[in-house]
Coordinates of N, CA, C and O in Angstrom, one line a residue:
M455 N 0.9 -1.1 0.0 CA 0.0 0.0 0.0 C 0.9 1.2 0.0 O 1.9 1.3 0.7
N456 N 0.5 2.2 -0.9 CA 1.4 3.3 -0.9 C 1.0 4.4 0.1 O 0.0 4.3 0.8
S457 N 1.9 5.3 0.3 CA 1.7 6.4 1.4 C 0.5 7.2 1.1 O -0.2 7.8 1.9
R458 N 0.1 7.4 -0.2 CA -1.1 8.3 -0.5 C -2.4 7.6 0.0 O -3.2 8.2 0.5
A459 N -2.4 6.2 -0.2 CA -3.6 5.5 0.3 C -3.7 5.4 1.7 O -4.8 5.6 2.3
L460 N -2.6 5.3 2.4 CA -2.6 5.5 3.9 C -3.0 6.9 4.3 O -3.7 6.9 5.4
C461 N -2.6 7.8 3.7 CA -3.0 9.1 4.0 C -4.5 9.4 4.0 O -5.2 9.9 4.8
I462 N -5.1 8.8 2.9 CA -6.6 9.0 2.7 C -7.3 8.2 3.7 O -8.3 8.6 4.3
I463 N -6.8 6.9 4.0 CA -7.5 6.2 5.1 C -7.3 6.8 6.4 O -8.4 6.9 7.2
G464 N -6.2 7.4 6.7 CA -6.1 8.1 7.9 C -7.0 9.4 8.0 O -7.7 9.6 9.1
L465 N -7.1 10.1 6.9 CA -8.1 11.3 6.9 C -9.5 10.8 7.1 O -10.3 11.4 7.8
C466 N -9.9 9.7 6.5 CA -11.3 9.2 6.7 C -11.5 8.8 8.1 O -12.6 9.0 8.7
G467 N -10.6 8.2 8.8 CA -10.7 7.9 10.2 C -10.8 9.1 11.0 O -11.7 9.1 11.9
I468 N -10.0 10.1 10.8 CA -10.2 11.4 11.5 C -11.6 12.0 11.3 O -12.3 12.5 12.2
A469 N -12.0 12.0 10.1 CA -13.4 12.6 9.8 C -14.4 11.8 10.4 O -15.4 12.4 11.0
S470 N -14.4 10.5 10.5 CA -15.5 9.7 11.1 C -15.4 9.9 12.6 O -16.5 10.0 13.4
T471 N -14.3 10.1 13.2 CA -14.2 10.3 14.7 C -14.7 11.7 14.9 O -15.3 11.9 16.0
A472 N -14.4 12.7 14.1 CA -15.0 14.0 14.3 C -16.5 14.1 14.2 O -17.1 14.9 14.8
L473 N -17.1 13.2 13.4 CA -18.5 13.3 13.3 C -19.3 12.5 14.4 O -20.4 12.6 14.5
S474 N -18.5 11.6 15.0 CA -19.2 10.8 16.1 C -19.2 11.7 17.4 O -18.3 11.9 18.0
Q475 N -20.4 12.1 17.7 CA -20.6 12.9 19.0 C -21.5 12.2 19.8 O -22.7 11.8 19.5
N476 N -21.1 11.9 21.1 CA -21.9 11.2 22.0 C -22.3 12.0 23.1 O -21.5 12.7 23.8
F477 N -23.6 11.9 23.5 CA -24.2 12.7 24.6 C -24.9 11.7 25.5 O -25.3 10.7 25.1
S478 N -24.9 12.1 26.8 CA -25.6 11.2 27.7 C -26.3 12.0 28.8 O -25.8 13.0 29.2
L479 N -27.5 11.4 29.2 CA -28.1 11.9 30.5 C -28.3 10.7 31.3 O -28.6 9.6 30.8
S480 N -28.0 10.9 32.6 CA -28.2 9.8 33.6 C -28.8 10.3 34.8 O -28.7 11.4 35.1
M481 N -29.4 9.3 35.5 CA -30.0 9.6 36.9 C -29.3 8.8 38.0 O -28.8 7.7 37.7
E482 N -29.0 9.4 39.1 CA -28.4 8.9 40.1 C -29.1 9.2 41.5 O -29.7 10.3 41.6
S483 N -29.1 8.2 42.4 CA -29.7 8.4 43.7 C -29.0 7.6 44.7 O -28.5 6.5 44.3
S484 N -28.8 8.1 46.0 CA -28.1 7.3 46.9 C -29.2 6.4 47.6 O -28.8 5.5 48.3
D485 N -30.5 6.5 47.2 CA -31.6 5.7 47.9 C -32.1 4.8 46.8 O -33.1 5.2 46.1
L486 N -31.6 3.7 46.7 CA -32.1 2.8 45.6 C -33.1 1.7 46.3 O -33.8 1.2 45.6
D487 N -33.0 1.5 47.6 CA -34.0 0.8 48.3 C -34.6 1.6 49.3 O -34.1 2.2 50.2
V488 N -36.1 1.7 49.1 CA -36.8 2.8 49.9 C -37.8 2.0 50.7 O -38.6 1.3 50.2
N489 N -37.8 2.3 52.1 CA -38.9 1.7 52.9 C -39.9 2.6 53.1 O -39.8 3.8 53.7
T490 N -41.2 2.2 52.6 CA -42.3 3.2 52.6 C -43.4 2.7 53.7 O -44.4 3.1 53.8
S491 N -42.9 1.7 54.7 CA -43.9 1.2 55.6 C -44.3 2.2 56.6 O -45.5 2.1 57.1
S492 N -43.7 3.2 56.9 CA -44.0 4.1 58.0 C -44.4 5.4 57.5 O -44.6 6.4 58.4
G493 N -44.6 5.7 56.2 CA -45.1 6.9 55.8 C -44.6 7.2 54.3 O -43.8 6.4 53.8
D494 N -45.1 8.3 53.7 CA -44.5 8.7 52.4 C -43.0 9.1 52.5 O -42.6 9.6 53.6
V495 N -42.3 8.7 51.6 CA -40.9 9.0 51.5 C -40.5 9.7 50.2 O -40.9 9.4 49.2
T496 N -39.6 10.7 50.5 CA -39.1 11.6 49.3 C -37.7 11.3 49.2 O -36.9 11.4 50.2
I497 N -37.3 11.1 47.9 CA -35.8 11.0 47.8 C -35.3 11.9 46.8 O -36.2 12.4 45.9
A498 N -34.0 12.1 46.6 CA -33.4 13.0 45.5 C -32.9 12.2 44.4 O -32.2 11.2 44.6
V499 N -33.3 12.4 43.1 CA -32.7 11.9 42.0 C -32.1 12.9 41.1 O -32.7 13.8 40.7
T500 N -30.8 12.9 41.1 CA -30.0 13.9 40.4 C -29.8 13.4 38.9 O -29.4 12.3 38.6
V501 N -29.9 14.4 38.1 CA -29.8 14.2 36.5 C -28.4 14.9 36.2 O -28.2 16.1 36.5
T502 N -27.6 14.1 35.5 CA -26.3 14.5 35.1 C -26.1 14.5 33.5 O -26.7 13.6 33.0
G503 N -25.6 15.4 33.0 CA -25.3 15.6 31.6 C -23.9 15.4 31.1 O -23.0 16.1 31.9
D504 N -23.6 14.8 30.1 CA -22.2 14.6 29.7 C -22.2 14.5 28.1 O -23.2 14.2 27.5
A505 N -21.1 14.7 27.5 CA -20.8 14.7 26.1 C -19.2 14.5 25.9 O -18.5 14.8 26.7
D506 N -18.9 13.9 24.6 CA -17.6 13.9 24.3 C -17.1 15.0 23.3 O -16.1 15.0 22.8
V507 N -18.1 16.0 23.3 CA -17.7 17.2 22.5 C -18.1 18.4 23.4 O -19.0 18.4 24.1
G508 N -17.3 19.5 23.2 CA -17.6 20.7 24.0 C -17.0 20.6 25.4 O -16.2 19.6 25.8
D509 N -17.2 21.6 26.2 CA -16.6 21.6 27.6 C -17.7 21.9 28.6 O -17.5 21.3 29.8
Y510 N -18.8 22.5 28.2 CA -19.8 22.9 29.2 C -21.2 22.4 28.8 O -21.4 22.3 27.6
I511 N -22.1 22.3 29.8 CA -23.5 22.0 29.5 C -24.1 23.3 29.1 O -24.0 24.3 29.9
L512 N -24.8 23.3 28.0 CA -25.4 24.6 27.6 C -26.9 24.6 27.8 O -27.4 25.6 28.3
G513 N -27.6 23.5 27.4 CA -29.1 23.5 27.7 C -29.6 22.2 27.1 O -28.8 21.3 26.7
G514 N -30.9 22.2 27.2 CA -31.7 21.1 26.7 C -33.1 20.9 27.3 O -33.5 21.8 27.9
S515 N -33.7 19.7 27.0 CA -35.0 19.4 27.6 C -35.2 17.9 27.5 O -34.7 17.2 26.7
F516 N -36.0 17.6 28.5 CA -36.3 16.1 28.7 C -37.6 16.0 29.7 O -37.9 17.0 30.3
G517 N -38.1 14.9 29.6 CA -39.2 14.5 30.5 C -38.9 13.3 31.2 O -37.9 12.6 30.9
I518 N -39.7 12.8 32.1 CA -39.5 11.5 33.0 C -40.8 10.7 32.7 O -41.9 11.3 32.9
E519 N -40.6 9.4 32.6 CA -41.8 8.5 32.4 C -41.5 7.3 33.4 O -40.4 6.7 33.3
S520 N -42.6 6.9 34.2 CA -42.5 5.7 34.9 C -43.8 4.9 34.9 O -43.8 3.7 35.1
N521 N -44.9 5.7 34.7 CA -46.2 5.0 34.7 C -46.5 4.2 35.8 O -46.9 3.0 35.8
N522 N -46.2 4.8 37.1 CA -46.2 4.0 38.3 C -47.0 4.8 39.4 O -46.4 5.9 39.8
A523 N -48.1 4.4 39.9 CA -48.9 5.1 40.8 C -48.2 5.2 42.2 O -48.8 5.9 43.0
S524 N -47.2 4.5 42.4 CA -46.5 4.6 43.7 C -45.9 6.0 43.8 O -45.7 6.4 45.1
I525 N -45.6 6.7 42.9 CA -45.1 8.1 42.9 C -46.3 8.9 43.0 O -47.1 9.0 42.0
I526 N -46.3 9.7 44.1 CA -47.5 10.6 44.3 C -47.0 12.1 44.0 O -47.9 13.0 43.9
D527 N -45.8 12.3 43.9 CA -45.3 13.7 43.6 C -43.8 13.7 43.1 O -43.1 12.9 43.4
M528 N -43.6 14.6 42.2 CA -42.3 15.0 41.8 C -42.1 16.4 41.6 O -43.0 17.2 41.1
Q529 N -41.0 16.9 42.1 CA -40.5 18.4 41.9 C -39.2 18.5 41.3 O -38.3 17.8 41.7
W530 N -39.1 19.5 40.5 CA -37.7 19.6 39.7 C -37.0 20.8 40.3 O -37.7 21.9 40.5
E531 N -35.8 20.8 40.6 CA -34.9 21.8 41.1 C -33.7 21.9 40.3 O -32.8 21.1 40.3
P532 N -33.7 22.9 39.4 CA -32.5 23.1 38.4 C -31.3 23.4 39.2 O -31.4 24.0 40.3
A533 N -30.1 23.1 38.5 CA -28.9 23.5 39.1 C -28.8 25.0 39.2 O -29.4 25.7 38.4
D534 N -27.9 25.5 40.0 CA -27.8 27.0 40.1 C -27.4 27.7 38.8 O -27.7 28.8 38.6
W535 N -26.5 26.9 38.1 CA -26.0 27.6 36.8 C -27.1 27.8 35.8 O -26.9 28.6 34.8
S536 N -28.2 27.0 35.8 CA -29.3 27.1 34.8 C -30.2 28.3 35.1 O -30.9 28.3 35.9
Q537 N -30.1 29.4 34.2 CA -30.8 30.5 34.4 C -32.1 30.6 33.6 O -32.9 31.3 33.9
F538 N -32.2 29.7 32.6 CA -33.4 29.7 31.8 C -34.1 28.3 31.9 O -33.6 27.4 31.4
N539 N -35.2 28.3 32.7 CA -35.8 27.1 33.1 C -37.4 27.2 32.8 O -38.0 28.2 33.2
I540 N -37.9 26.1 32.2 CA -39.4 26.0 32.1 C -39.7 24.6 32.6 O -39.2 23.6 32.0
D541 N -40.4 24.7 33.7 CA -40.7 23.4 34.5 C -42.1 23.0 34.0 O -43.1 23.6 34.2
G542 N -42.2 21.8 33.2 CA -43.4 21.3 32.8 C -44.3 20.7 33.8 O -45.5 20.7 33.7
G543 N -43.7 20.4 35.1 CA -44.6 20.0 36.1 C -44.8 18.6 36.1 O -44.7 17.9 35.2
Y544 N -45.3 18.1 37.3 CA -45.7 16.7 37.5 C -47.0 16.4 36.8 O -48.0 17.1 36.9
A545 N -47.0 15.4 36.0 CA -48.1 14.9 35.2 C -48.9 13.9 35.9 O -50.0 13.5 35.3
G546 N -48.5 13.3 37.0 CA -49.2 12.2 37.6 C -48.7 10.9 37.2 O -48.1 10.7 36.2
N547 N -49.1 9.9 38.0 CA -48.8 8.5 37.7 C -47.3 8.3 37.4 O -46.9 7.5 36.7
G548 N -46.5 9.1 38.1 CA -45.0 8.9 38.1 C -44.4 9.4 36.8 O -43.2 9.1 36.5
N549 N -45.0 10.3 36.1 CA -44.6 11.0 34.9 C -44.3 12.4 35.1 O -45.1 13.1 35.9
Y550 N -43.4 13.0 34.4 CA -43.0 14.4 34.6 C -42.9 15.1 33.1 O -42.3 14.5 32.3
N551 N -43.7 16.1 33.0 CA -43.7 16.8 31.6 C -42.4 17.4 31.3 O -41.5 17.4 32.1
E552 N -42.2 17.6 29.9 CA -40.9 18.2 29.6 C -40.4 19.4 30.4 O -41.2 20.3 30.7
T553 N -39.1 19.3 30.7 CA -38.5 20.4 31.5 C -37.4 21.0 30.6 O -36.7 20.2 30.0
I554 N -37.4 22.2 30.4 CA -36.3 22.9 29.7 C -35.3 23.6 30.6 O -35.6 24.2 31.6
F555 N -34.0 23.5 30.3 CA -33.0 24.2 31.0 C -32.0 24.8 30.2 O -31.8 24.4 29.0
G556 N -31.2 25.8 30.7 CA -30.2 26.4 29.9 C -29.5 27.6 30.6 O -29.9 28.0 31.6
Q557 N -28.4 27.9 30.0 CA -27.6 29.1 30.6 C -27.3 30.2 29.5 O -27.3 29.9 28.4
L558 N -27.1 31.4 30.0 CA -26.8 32.5 29.2 C -25.4 32.7 29.0 O -24.6 32.7 30.0
I559 N -24.9 32.7 27.8 CA -23.5 32.9 27.5 C -23.2 34.3 27.0 O -23.9 34.6 25.9
L560 N -22.4 35.1 27.5 CA -22.2 36.4 27.1 C -20.8 36.6 26.4 O -19.9 37.3 26.9
G561 N -20.6 35.9 25.3 CA -19.4 36.0 24.6 C -18.3 35.4 25.3 O -18.3 34.7 26.2
N562 N -17.0 35.7 24.8 CA -15.7 35.1 25.4 C -15.3 35.8 26.6 O -14.4 35.3 27.2
D563 N -15.9 36.9 27.0 CA -15.4 37.6 28.1 C -15.8 37.0 29.5 O -15.1 37.1 30.5
F564 N -17.0 36.2 29.5 CA -17.4 35.6 30.7 C -17.5 34.2 30.6 O -18.5 33.7 30.0
P565 N -16.6 33.4 31.1 CA -16.6 32.0 31.0 C -17.8 31.4 31.8 O -18.3 31.9 32.7
P566 N -18.4 30.2 31.3 CA -19.5 29.6 32.0 C -19.1 29.2 33.4 O -18.0 29.0 33.7
P567 N -20.1 29.0 34.4 CA -19.7 28.6 35.7 C -19.1 27.3 35.7 O -19.5 26.4 34.8
P568 N -18.2 27.1 36.6 CA -17.5 25.8 36.6 C -18.3 24.6 37.0 O -18.2 23.5 36.5
D569 N -19.5 24.8 37.6 CA -20.3 23.7 38.0 C -21.3 23.3 36.8 O -22.1 22.4 36.9
S570 N -21.1 23.9 35.7 CA -21.8 23.6 34.4 C -20.9 22.8 33.5 O -21.3 22.6 32.4
L571 N -19.7 22.5 33.9 CA -18.7 21.6 33.1 C -19.5 20.3 32.8 O -20.3 19.7 33.6
L572 N -19.2 19.6 31.7 CA -19.8 18.4 31.3 C -19.4 17.4 32.4 O -18.4 17.4 33.1
G573 N -20.5 16.5 32.7 CA -20.3 15.5 33.8 C -20.9 15.9 35.1 O -21.0 15.2 36.0
N574 N -21.4 17.2 35.2 CA -22.0 17.8 36.4 C -23.5 17.7 36.3 O -24.1 17.4 35.3
A575 N -24.1 18.1 37.5 CA -25.5 17.9 37.6 C -26.3 19.0 36.8 O -25.8 20.1 36.7
I576 N -27.5 18.6 36.2 CA -28.2 19.5 35.5 C -29.3 20.0 36.6 O -29.9 21.2 36.5
G577 N -29.8 19.2 37.4 CA -30.8 19.4 38.4 C -31.0 18.2 39.2 O -30.5 17.1 39.0
T578 N -32.1 18.3 40.1 CA -32.5 17.3 40.9 C -34.1 17.1 41.0 O -34.7 18.1 41.1
F579 N -34.5 15.9 40.9 CA -36.0 15.7 41.0 C -36.1 15.2 42.4 O -35.4 14.3 42.9
M580 N -37.1 15.7 43.2 CA -37.5 15.3 44.5 C -38.7 14.3 44.2 O -39.9 14.9 43.9
V581 N -38.5 13.1 44.4 CA -39.6 12.1 44.1 C -40.2 11.5 45.4 O -39.4 11.0 46.3
T582 N -41.4 11.6 45.5 CA -42.2 11.2 46.7 C -42.9 9.9 46.5 O -43.8 9.8 45.4
F583 N -42.8 8.8 47.2 CA -43.4 7.6 47.1 C -44.5 7.5 48.1 O -44.3 7.8 49.3
A584 N -45.7 6.8 47.9 CA -46.7 6.7 48.8 C -46.4 5.6 49.9 O -45.8 4.6 49.5
Q585 N -47.0 5.9 51.0 CA -46.9 4.9 52.1 C -47.4 3.6 51.7 O -48.4 3.5 51.1
G586 N -46.6 2.6 52.1 CA -47.0 1.1 51.9 C -46.8 0.7 50.5 O -47.2 -0.4 50.1
S587 N -46.2 1.5 49.7 CA -45.9 1.1 48.2 C -44.8 0.0 48.2 O -43.8 0.1 48.9
L588 N -44.9 -1.1 47.4 CA -44.0 -2.1 47.2 C -43.7 -2.4 45.8 O -44.5 -2.0 44.9
G589 N -42.6 -2.9 45.5 CA -42.1 -3.2 44.1 C -41.1 -2.5 43.6 O -40.5 -1.6 44.3
R590 N -40.9 -2.5 42.2 CA -39.9 -1.8 41.6 C -40.3 -0.7 40.8 O -41.4 -0.9 40.1
V591 N -39.8 0.5 40.8 CA -40.2 1.6 40.0 C -39.0 1.9 39.1 O -37.9 2.3 39.6
D592 N -39.3 2.0 37.8 CA -38.4 2.4 36.8 C -38.6 3.8 36.3 O -39.7 4.1 35.8
L593 N -37.5 4.7 36.4 CA -37.7 6.0 36.0 C -36.9 6.0 34.7 O -35.8 5.7 34.5
N594 N -37.5 6.5 33.5 CA -36.9 6.6 32.3 C -37.0 8.0 31.7 O -38.1 8.6 31.9
F595 N -36.0 8.4 30.9 CA -36.0 9.7 30.3 C -37.0 9.7 29.0 O -37.1 8.6 28.4
V596 N -37.6 10.8 28.7 CA -38.3 11.0 27.5 C -37.5 12.1 26.8 O -37.2 13.1 27.4
E597 N -37.0 11.8 25.5 CA -36.3 12.8 24.7 C -37.1 14.0 24.5 O -38.2 14.1 24.3
G598 N -36.3 15.2 24.7 CA -36.9 16.5 24.4 C -36.8 16.8 22.9 O -36.1 16.2 22.1
D599 N -37.5 17.9 22.6 CA -37.6 18.4 21.2 C -37.2 19.8 21.1 O -37.8 20.6 21.9
P600 N -36.4 20.3 20.4 CA -35.7 19.6 19.2 C -34.4 18.8 19.5 O -33.9 18.1 18.7
F601 N -33.9 19.1 20.8 CA -32.7 18.2 21.2 C -32.9 18.0 22.6 O -33.6 18.7 23.4
T602 N -32.2 17.0 23.2 CA -32.3 16.7 24.6 C -31.1 17.4 25.5 O -31.3 17.8 26.5
L603 N -29.9 17.5 24.8 CA -28.8 18.1 25.5 C -27.9 18.8 24.5 O -27.7 18.3 23.3
S604 N -27.4 20.0 24.9 CA -26.5 20.7 24.1 C -25.3 21.0 24.9 O -25.4 21.2 26.1
S605 N -24.1 21.1 24.2 CA -22.8 21.4 24.9 C -22.2 22.6 24.2 O -22.5 22.9 23.1
L606 N -21.3 23.2 25.0 CA -20.6 24.4 24.5 C -19.1 24.2 24.5 O -18.6 23.8 25.6
G607 N -18.3 24.5 23.5 CA -16.9 24.6 23.5 C -16.5 25.9 24.0 O -17.0 26.9 23.6
W608 N -15.5 25.9 24.8 CA -14.9 27.2 25.4 C -13.4 27.3 25.1 O -12.7 26.3 25.3
P609 N -12.8 28.4 24.6 CA -13.6 29.6 24.3 C -14.1 29.8 22.9 O -14.3 31.0 22.5
S610 N -14.1 28.7 22.1 CA -14.5 28.7 20.8 C -16.0 29.2 20.6 O -16.4 29.6 19.5
L611 N -16.8 28.9 21.6 CA -18.3 29.1 21.6 C -19.0 28.3 20.6 O -20.1 28.5 20.1
S612 N -18.3 27.0 20.2 CA -18.9 26.1 19.4 C -20.0 25.4 20.1 O -19.8 25.0 21.2
E613 N -21.2 25.3 19.4 CA -22.4 24.6 20.0 C -22.6 23.1 19.4 O -22.5 23.1 18.2
Y614 N -22.9 22.2 20.2 CA -23.1 20.8 19.8 C -24.5 20.4 20.4 O -24.8 20.7 21.6
E615 N -25.2 19.7 19.5 CA -26.6 19.2 19.9 C -26.7 17.7 19.8 O -26.2 17.1 18.9
S616 N -27.3 17.1 20.8 CA -27.6 15.6 20.8 C -28.3 15.2 19.6 O -28.1 14.0 19.2
S617 N -29.1 16.0 19.0 CA -29.8 15.6 17.7 C -28.8 15.4 16.6 O -29.2 14.8 15.5
D618 N -27.6 15.9 16.6 CA -26.6 15.7 15.6 C -25.7 14.5 16.0 O -24.7 14.3 15.2
G619 N -25.9 13.9 17.0 CA -25.0 12.7 17.4 C -25.8 11.6 18.0 O -26.9 11.4 17.6
T620 N -25.2 10.9 18.9 CA -25.7 9.6 19.6 C -26.0 10.0 20.9 O -25.2 10.6 21.6
L621 N -27.4 9.8 21.4 CA -27.8 10.1 22.7 C -27.9 8.8 23.5 O -28.7 7.9 23.1
H622 N -27.4 8.8 24.7 CA -27.5 7.6 25.6 C -28.3 8.1 26.8 O -27.9 9.0 27.5
L623 N -29.4 7.4 27.1 CA -30.2 7.8 28.3 C -30.2 6.7 29.3 O -30.5 5.5 28.9
S624 N -29.7 6.9 30.5 CA -29.7 6.0 31.5 C -30.6 6.3 32.6 O -30.4 7.2 33.4
G625 N -31.7 5.5 32.7 CA -32.7 5.6 33.8 C -32.2 5.1 35.1 O -31.0 4.9 35.3
L626 N -33.2 4.9 35.9 CA -32.9 4.5 37.3 C -34.0 3.6 37.7 O -35.2 3.8 37.5
S627 N -33.7 2.5 38.5 CA -34.6 1.6 39.1 C -34.6 1.8 40.6 O -33.5 1.7 41.3
I628 N -35.8 2.0 41.2 CA -35.9 2.1 42.7 C -36.7 0.9 43.3 O -37.9 0.6 42.7
N629 N -36.2 0.3 44.3 CA -37.0 -0.8 44.9 C -37.7 -0.3 46.2 O -37.0 0.3 47.1
L630 N -38.9 -0.4 46.2 CA -39.7 -0.1 47.3 C -40.0 -1.4 48.2 O -40.5 -2.3 47.7
I631 N -39.4 -1.3 49.4 CA -39.3 -2.5 50.1 C -40.1 -2.3 51.5 O -40.3 -1.3 51.9
P632 N -40.6 -3.5 52.1 CA -41.2 -3.5 53.5 C -40.1 -3.1 54.5 O -38.9 -3.3 54.3
A633 N -40.6 -2.8 55.7 CA -39.8 -2.7 56.8 C -39.0 -3.8 57.1 O -39.4 -4.9 57.0
P634 N -37.7 -3.6 57.6 CA -37.1 -4.9 58.0 C -37.8 -5.7 59.0 O -38.4 -5.1 59.9
G635 N -37.9 -7.0 58.9 CA -38.7 -7.8 59.8 C -40.1 -8.1 59.3 O -40.7 -9.0 59.7
T636 N -40.6 -7.3 58.4 CA -42.0 -7.5 57.9 C -42.1 -8.8 57.1 O -43.0 -9.6 57.3
G637 N -41.0 -8.9 56.4 CA -40.9 -10.1 55.5 C -40.9 -11.4 56.3 O -41.6 -12.4 56.1
A638 N -40.1 -11.3 57.4 CA -40.0 -12.4 58.3 C -41.4 -12.7 59.0 O -41.8 -13.9 59.2
L639 N -42.1 -11.6 59.5 CA -43.3 -11.8 60.1 C -44.4 -12.5 59.1 O -45.2 -13.2 59.5
L640 N -44.4 -12.0 57.9 CA -45.3 -12.5 56.9 C -45.0 -14.1 56.6 O -45.9 -14.9 56.5
T641 N -43.7 -14.4 56.7 CA -43.3 -15.8 56.4 C -43.9 -16.7 57.7 O -44.4 -17.7 57.4
I642 N -43.6 -16.1 58.8 CA -44.0 -16.9 60.1 C -45.5 -17.1 60.1 O -46.1 -18.2 60.4
G643 N -46.2 -16.0 59.6 CA -47.7 -16.1 59.7 C -48.2 -17.1 58.6 O -49.1 -17.8 58.9
A644 N -47.5 -17.1 57.5 CA -47.8 -18.1 56.5 C -47.6 -19.6 56.9 O -48.4 -20.4 56.6
M645 N -46.5 -19.8 57.5 CA -46.2 -21.1 58.1 C -47.2 -21.4 59.1 O -47.7 -22.6 59.2
A646 N -47.7 -20.5 60.0 CA -48.7 -20.8 61.0 C -50.0 -21.2 60.5 O -50.7 -22.2 60.9
I647 N -50.4 -20.6 59.4 CA -51.6 -20.9 58.7 C -51.5 -22.3 58.1 O -52.4 -23.1 58.1
T648 N -50.4 -22.5 57.5 CA -50.2 -23.8 56.8 C -50.2 -24.9 57.9 O -50.8 -26.0 57.6
R649 N -49.6 -24.8 58.9 CA -49.5 -25.7 60.0 C -50.9 -26.1 60.7 O -51.2 -27.2 60.9
R650 N -51.7 -25.0 60.7 CA -53.1 -25.2 61.3 C -54.0 -26.0 60.3 O -54.8 -26.8 60.7
R651 N -53.7 -25.9 59.1 CA -54.6 -26.6 58.1 C -54.3 -28.1 58.1 O -55.1 -28.9 57.6
R652 N -53.1 -28.5 58.5 CA -52.7 -29.9 58.5 C -53.3 -30.5 59.7 O -53.7 -31.3 60.1

């Protein structure tokens, strides 16, 4: 193979790498097992945005879907850096309407806030589960329109949108569990009923 062919193959590889833009939204919570036996329980679910292009989170929009009646309320709290917010509000049944977030960039003279760097939090959902709820609740993202996440290159002010690349959405599963010991009491009760029948 001559050097000219190698050069063309190399340039094609660089071009395909430049065109592949990956964006991601993920949900995180320190409370993956929630005990609802003694009352309604509210947990924090943080939404994080990341991309392999740009430096800062610029803006975007998304909703949440779970279709689970165990969730009786959800409230959105955007990160401090997000100045432009439209909160779609709780839609009921564990679903949240589209939420829009974004920040104002005033040219190259004022860099974006450091806490808006890619990989940081976009905001937090406060999710409330009803007393006595049991089972697994899956929280999933609903893509926004016209894009879900955009990033900003600094100081070039280059903008990148998830609609021009690949978007990865990582939801979250929460286990609603009975109080410790409740399972043991139910088992003992079942054994006692079985023994009486014999």
